[in-house]
PDB file of N, CA and C in Angstrom:
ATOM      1  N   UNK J   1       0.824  -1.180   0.000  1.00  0.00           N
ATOM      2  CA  UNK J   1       0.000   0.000   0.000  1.00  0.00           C
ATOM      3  C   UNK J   1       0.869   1.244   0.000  1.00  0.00           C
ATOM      4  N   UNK J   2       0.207   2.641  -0.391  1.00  0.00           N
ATOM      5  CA  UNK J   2       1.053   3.279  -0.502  1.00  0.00           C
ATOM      6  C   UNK J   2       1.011   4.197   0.948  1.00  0.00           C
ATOM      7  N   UNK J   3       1.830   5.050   1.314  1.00  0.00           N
ATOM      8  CA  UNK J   3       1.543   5.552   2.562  1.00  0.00           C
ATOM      9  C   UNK J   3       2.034   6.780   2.665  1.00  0.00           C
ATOM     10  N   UNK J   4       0.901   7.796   2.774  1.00  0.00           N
ATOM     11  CA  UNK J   4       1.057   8.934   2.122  1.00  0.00           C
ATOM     12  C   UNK J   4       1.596   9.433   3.410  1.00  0.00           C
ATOM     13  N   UNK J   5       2.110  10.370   3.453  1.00  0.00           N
ATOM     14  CA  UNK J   5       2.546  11.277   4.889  1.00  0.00           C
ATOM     15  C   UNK J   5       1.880  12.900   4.328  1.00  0.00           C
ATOM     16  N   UNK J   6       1.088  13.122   5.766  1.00  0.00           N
ATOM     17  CA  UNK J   6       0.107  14.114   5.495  1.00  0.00           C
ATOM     18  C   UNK J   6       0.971  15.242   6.460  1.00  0.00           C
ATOM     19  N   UNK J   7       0.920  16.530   5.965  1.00  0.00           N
ATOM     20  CA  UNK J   7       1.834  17.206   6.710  1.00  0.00           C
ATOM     21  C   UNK J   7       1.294  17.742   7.890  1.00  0.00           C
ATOM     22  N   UNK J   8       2.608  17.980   9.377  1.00  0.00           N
ATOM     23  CA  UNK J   8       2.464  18.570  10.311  1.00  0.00           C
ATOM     24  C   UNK J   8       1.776  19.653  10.350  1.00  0.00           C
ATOM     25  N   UNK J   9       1.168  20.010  11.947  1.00  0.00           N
ATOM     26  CA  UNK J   9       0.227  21.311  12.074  1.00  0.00           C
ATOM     27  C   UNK J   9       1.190  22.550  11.579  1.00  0.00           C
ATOM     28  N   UNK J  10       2.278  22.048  12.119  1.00  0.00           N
ATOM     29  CA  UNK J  10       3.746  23.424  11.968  1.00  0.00           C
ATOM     30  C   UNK J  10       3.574  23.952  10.483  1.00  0.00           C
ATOM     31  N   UNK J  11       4.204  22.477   9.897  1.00  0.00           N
ATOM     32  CA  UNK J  11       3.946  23.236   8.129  1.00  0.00           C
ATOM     33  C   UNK J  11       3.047  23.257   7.832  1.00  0.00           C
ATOM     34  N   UNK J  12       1.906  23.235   7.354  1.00  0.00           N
ATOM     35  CA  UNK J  12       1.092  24.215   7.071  1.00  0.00           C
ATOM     36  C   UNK J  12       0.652  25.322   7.912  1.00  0.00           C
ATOM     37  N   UNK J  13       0.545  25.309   9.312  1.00  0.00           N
ATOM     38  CA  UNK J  13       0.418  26.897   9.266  1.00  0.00           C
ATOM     39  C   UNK J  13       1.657  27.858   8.724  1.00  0.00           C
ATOM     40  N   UNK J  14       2.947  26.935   8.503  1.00  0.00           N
ATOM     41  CA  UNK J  14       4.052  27.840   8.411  1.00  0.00           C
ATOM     42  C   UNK J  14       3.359  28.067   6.766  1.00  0.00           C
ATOM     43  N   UNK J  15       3.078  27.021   5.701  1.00  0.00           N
ATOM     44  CA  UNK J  15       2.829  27.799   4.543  1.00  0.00           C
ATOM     45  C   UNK J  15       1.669  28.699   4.808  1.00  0.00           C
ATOM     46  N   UNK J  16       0.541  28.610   5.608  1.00  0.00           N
ATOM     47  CA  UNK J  16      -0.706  29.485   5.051  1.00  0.00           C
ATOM     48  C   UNK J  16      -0.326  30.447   5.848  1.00  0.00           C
ATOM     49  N   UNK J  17       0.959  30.976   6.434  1.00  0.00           N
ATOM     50  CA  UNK J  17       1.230  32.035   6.870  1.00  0.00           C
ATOM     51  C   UNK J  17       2.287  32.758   5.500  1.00  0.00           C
ATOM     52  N   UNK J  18       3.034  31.946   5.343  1.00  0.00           N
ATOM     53  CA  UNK J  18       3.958  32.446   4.075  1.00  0.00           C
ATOM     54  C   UNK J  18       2.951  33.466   3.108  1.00  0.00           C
ATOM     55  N   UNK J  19       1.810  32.470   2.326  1.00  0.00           N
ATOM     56  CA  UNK J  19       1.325  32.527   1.820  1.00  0.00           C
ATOM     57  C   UNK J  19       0.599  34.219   2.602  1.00  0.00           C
ATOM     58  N   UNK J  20      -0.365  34.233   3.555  1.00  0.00           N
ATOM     59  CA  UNK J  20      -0.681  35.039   3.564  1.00  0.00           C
ATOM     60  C   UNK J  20       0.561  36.676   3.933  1.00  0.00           C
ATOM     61  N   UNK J  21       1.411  36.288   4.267  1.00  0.00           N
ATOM     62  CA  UNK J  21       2.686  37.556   4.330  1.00  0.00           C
ATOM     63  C   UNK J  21       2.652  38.340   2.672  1.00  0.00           C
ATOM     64  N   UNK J  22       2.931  37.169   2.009  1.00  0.00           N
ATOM     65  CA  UNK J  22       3.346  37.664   0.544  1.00  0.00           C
ATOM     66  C   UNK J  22       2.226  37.669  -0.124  1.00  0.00           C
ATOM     67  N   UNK J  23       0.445  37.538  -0.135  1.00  0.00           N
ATOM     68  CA  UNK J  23      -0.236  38.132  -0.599  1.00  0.00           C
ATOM     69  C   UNK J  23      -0.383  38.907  -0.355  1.00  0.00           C
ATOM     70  N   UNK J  24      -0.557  39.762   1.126  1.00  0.00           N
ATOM     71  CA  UNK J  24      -1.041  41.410   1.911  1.00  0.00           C
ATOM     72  C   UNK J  24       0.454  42.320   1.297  1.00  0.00           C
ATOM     73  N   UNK J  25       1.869  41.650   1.390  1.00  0.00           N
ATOM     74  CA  UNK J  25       2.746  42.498   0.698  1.00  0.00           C
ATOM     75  C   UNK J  25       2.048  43.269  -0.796  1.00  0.00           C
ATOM     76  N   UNK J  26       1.932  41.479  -1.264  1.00  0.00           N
ATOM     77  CA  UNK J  26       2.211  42.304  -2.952  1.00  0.00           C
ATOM     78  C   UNK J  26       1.018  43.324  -2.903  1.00  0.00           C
ATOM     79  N   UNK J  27      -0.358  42.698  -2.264  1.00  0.00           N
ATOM     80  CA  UNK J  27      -1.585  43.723  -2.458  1.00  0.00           C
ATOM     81  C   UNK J  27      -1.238  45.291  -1.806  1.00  0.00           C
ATOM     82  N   UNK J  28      -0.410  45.416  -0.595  1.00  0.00           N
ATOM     83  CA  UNK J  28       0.337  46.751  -0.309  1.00  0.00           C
ATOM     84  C   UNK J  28       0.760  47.558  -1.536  1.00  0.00           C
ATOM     85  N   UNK J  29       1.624  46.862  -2.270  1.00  0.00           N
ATOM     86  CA  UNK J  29       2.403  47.360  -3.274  1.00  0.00           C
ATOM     87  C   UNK J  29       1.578  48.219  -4.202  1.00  0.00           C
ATOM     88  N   UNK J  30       0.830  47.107  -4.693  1.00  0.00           N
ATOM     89  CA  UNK J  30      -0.345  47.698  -6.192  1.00  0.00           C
ATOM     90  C   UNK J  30      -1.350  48.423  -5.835  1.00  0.00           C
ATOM     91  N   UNK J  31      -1.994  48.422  -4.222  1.00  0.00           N
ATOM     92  CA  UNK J  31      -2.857  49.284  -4.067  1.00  0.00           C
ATOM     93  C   UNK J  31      -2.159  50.364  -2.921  1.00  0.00           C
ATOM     94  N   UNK J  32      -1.840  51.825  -2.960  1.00  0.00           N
ATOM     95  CA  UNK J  32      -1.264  52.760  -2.468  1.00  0.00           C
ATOM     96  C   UNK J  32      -2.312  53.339  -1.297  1.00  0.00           C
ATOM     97  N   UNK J  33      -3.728  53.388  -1.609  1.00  0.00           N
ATOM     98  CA  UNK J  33      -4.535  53.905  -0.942  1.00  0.00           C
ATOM     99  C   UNK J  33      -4.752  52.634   0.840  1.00  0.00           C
ATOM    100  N   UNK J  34      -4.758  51.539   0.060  1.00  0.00           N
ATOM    101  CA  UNK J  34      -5.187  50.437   1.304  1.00  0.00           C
ATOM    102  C   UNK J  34      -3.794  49.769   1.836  1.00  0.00           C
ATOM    103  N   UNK J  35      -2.685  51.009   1.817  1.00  0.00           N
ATOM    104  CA  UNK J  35      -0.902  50.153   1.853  1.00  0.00           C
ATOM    105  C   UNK J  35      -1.116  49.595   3.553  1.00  0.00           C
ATOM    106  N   UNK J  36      -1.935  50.639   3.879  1.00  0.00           N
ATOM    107  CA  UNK J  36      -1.444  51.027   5.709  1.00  0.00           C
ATOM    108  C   UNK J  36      -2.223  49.452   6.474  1.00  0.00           C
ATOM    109  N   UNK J  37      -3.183  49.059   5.980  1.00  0.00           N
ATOM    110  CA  UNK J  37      -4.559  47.933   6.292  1.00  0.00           C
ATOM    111  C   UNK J  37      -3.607  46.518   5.798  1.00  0.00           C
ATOM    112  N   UNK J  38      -3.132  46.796   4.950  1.00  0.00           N
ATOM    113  CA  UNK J  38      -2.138  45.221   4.337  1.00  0.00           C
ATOM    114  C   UNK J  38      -0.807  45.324   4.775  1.00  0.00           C
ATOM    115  N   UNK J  39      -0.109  46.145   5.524  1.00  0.00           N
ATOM    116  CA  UNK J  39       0.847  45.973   6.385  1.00  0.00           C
ATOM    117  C   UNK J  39       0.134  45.782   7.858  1.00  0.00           C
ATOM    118  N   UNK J  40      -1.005  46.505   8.014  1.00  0.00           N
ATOM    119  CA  UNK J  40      -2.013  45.989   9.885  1.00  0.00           C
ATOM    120  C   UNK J  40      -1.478  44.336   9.528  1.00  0.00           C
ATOM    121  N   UNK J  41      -2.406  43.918   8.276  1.00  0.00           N
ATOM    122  CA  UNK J  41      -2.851  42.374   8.160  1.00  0.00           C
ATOM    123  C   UNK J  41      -1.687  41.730   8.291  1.00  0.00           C
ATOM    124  N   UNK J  42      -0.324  42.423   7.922  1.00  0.00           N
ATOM    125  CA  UNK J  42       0.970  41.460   7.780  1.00  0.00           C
ATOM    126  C   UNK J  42       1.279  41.216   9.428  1.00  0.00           C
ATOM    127  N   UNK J  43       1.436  42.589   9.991  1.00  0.00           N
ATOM    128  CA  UNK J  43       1.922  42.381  10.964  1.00  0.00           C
ATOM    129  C   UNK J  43       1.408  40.942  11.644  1.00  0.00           C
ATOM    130  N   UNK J  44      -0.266  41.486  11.967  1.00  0.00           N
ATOM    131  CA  UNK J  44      -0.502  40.677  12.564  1.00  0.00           C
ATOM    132  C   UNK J  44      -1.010  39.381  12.581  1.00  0.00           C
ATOM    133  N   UNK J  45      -0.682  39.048  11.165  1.00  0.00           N
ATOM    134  CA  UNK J  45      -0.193  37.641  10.675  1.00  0.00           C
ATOM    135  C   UNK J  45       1.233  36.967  11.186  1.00  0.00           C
ATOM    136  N   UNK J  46       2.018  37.990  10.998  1.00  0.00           N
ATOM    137  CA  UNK J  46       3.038  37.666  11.439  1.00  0.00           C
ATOM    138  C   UNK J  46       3.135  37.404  13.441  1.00  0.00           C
ATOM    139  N   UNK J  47       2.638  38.365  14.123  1.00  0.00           N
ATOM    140  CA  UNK J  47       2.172  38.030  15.395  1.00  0.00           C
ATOM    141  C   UNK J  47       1.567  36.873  15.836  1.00  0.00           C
ATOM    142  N   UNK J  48       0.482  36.355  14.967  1.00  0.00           N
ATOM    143  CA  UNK J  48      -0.104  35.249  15.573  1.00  0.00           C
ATOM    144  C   UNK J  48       0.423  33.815  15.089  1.00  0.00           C
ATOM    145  N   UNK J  49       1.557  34.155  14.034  1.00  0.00           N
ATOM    146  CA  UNK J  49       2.545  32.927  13.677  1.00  0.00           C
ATOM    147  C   UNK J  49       3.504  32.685  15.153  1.00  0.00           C
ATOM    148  N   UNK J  50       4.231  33.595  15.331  1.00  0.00           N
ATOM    149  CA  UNK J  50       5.159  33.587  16.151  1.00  0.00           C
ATOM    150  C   UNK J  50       4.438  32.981  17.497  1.00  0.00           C
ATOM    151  N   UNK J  51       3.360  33.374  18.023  1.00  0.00           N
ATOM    152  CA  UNK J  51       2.727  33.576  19.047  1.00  0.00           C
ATOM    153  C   UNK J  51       2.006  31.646  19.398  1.00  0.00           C
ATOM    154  N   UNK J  52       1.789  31.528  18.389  1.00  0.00           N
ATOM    155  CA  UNK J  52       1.435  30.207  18.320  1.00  0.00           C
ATOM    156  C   UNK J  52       2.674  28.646  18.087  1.00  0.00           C
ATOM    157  N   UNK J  53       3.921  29.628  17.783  1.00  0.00           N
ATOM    158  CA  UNK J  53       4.889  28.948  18.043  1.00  0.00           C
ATOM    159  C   UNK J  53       5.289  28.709  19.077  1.00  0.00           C
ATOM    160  N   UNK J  54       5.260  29.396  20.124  1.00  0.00           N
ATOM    161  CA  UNK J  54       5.620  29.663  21.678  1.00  0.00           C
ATOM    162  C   UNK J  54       5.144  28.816  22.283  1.00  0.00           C
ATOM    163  N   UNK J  55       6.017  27.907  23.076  1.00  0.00           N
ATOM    164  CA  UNK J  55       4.969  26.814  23.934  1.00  0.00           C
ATOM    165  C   UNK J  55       4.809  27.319  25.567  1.00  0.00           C
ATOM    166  N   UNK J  56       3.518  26.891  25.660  1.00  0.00           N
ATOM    167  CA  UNK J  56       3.112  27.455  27.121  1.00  0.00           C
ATOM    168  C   UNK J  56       4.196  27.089  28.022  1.00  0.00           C
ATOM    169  N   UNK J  57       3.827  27.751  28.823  1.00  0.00           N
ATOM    170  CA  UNK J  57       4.925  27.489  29.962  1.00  0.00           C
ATOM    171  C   UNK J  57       4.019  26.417  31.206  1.00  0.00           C
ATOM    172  N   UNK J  58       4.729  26.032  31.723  1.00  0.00           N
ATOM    173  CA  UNK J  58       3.837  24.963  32.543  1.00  0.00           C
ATOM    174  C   UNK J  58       3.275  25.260  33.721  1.00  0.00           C
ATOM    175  N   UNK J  59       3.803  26.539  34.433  1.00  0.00           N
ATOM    176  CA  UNK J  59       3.072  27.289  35.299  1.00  0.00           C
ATOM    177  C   UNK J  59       1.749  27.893  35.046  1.00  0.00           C
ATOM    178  N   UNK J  60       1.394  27.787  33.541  1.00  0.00           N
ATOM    179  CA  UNK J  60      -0.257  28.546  33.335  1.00  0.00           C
ATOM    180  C   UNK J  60      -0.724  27.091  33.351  1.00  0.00           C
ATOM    181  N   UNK J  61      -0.261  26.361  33.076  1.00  0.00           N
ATOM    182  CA  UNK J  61      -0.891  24.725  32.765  1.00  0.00           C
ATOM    183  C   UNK J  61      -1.325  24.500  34.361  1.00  0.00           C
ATOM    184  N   UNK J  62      -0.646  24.594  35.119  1.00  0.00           N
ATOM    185  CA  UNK J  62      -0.826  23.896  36.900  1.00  0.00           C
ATOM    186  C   UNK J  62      -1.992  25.046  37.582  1.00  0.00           C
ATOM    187  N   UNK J  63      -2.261  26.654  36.881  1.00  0.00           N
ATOM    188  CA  UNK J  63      -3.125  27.216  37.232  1.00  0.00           C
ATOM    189  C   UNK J  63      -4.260  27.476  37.104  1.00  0.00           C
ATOM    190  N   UNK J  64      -4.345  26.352  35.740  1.00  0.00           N
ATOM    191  CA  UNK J  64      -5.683  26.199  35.142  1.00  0.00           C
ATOM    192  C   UNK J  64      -6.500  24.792  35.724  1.00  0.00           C
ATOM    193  N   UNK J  65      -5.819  24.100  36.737  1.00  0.00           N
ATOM    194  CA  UNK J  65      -6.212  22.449  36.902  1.00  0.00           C
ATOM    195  C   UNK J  65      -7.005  22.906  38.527  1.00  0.00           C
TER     196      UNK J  65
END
């Protein structure tokens, strides 16, 4: 049989983050009026990549039980 390997949570959010960085760029670029709203969106694309990389710390884990 064949045995496909389906990818980690990591990579794909790492592509549908790629992906969304370099669509809000290029759309910055070509539209001048909406530059300021597609750098908001990058940033905080970029924020909730990083942010979700971060592993909890185990002291919020023991304060939630």
């Amino acid at each position: 049989m064949l045995s496909k390997k389906f990818p980690s949570r990591d990579e794909v959010l790492a592509t549908v983050m790629l992906i969304t960085v370099i669509g809000s760029l290029t759309l910055a670029v070509i539209d001048e009026k909406s530059r300021s709203q597609f750098l908001d969106l990058t940033k905080f694309a970029i924020g909730t990549y990083i942010e979700l990389l971060i592993p909890r710390s185990r002291s919020n884990d023991r304060d939630r039980n």
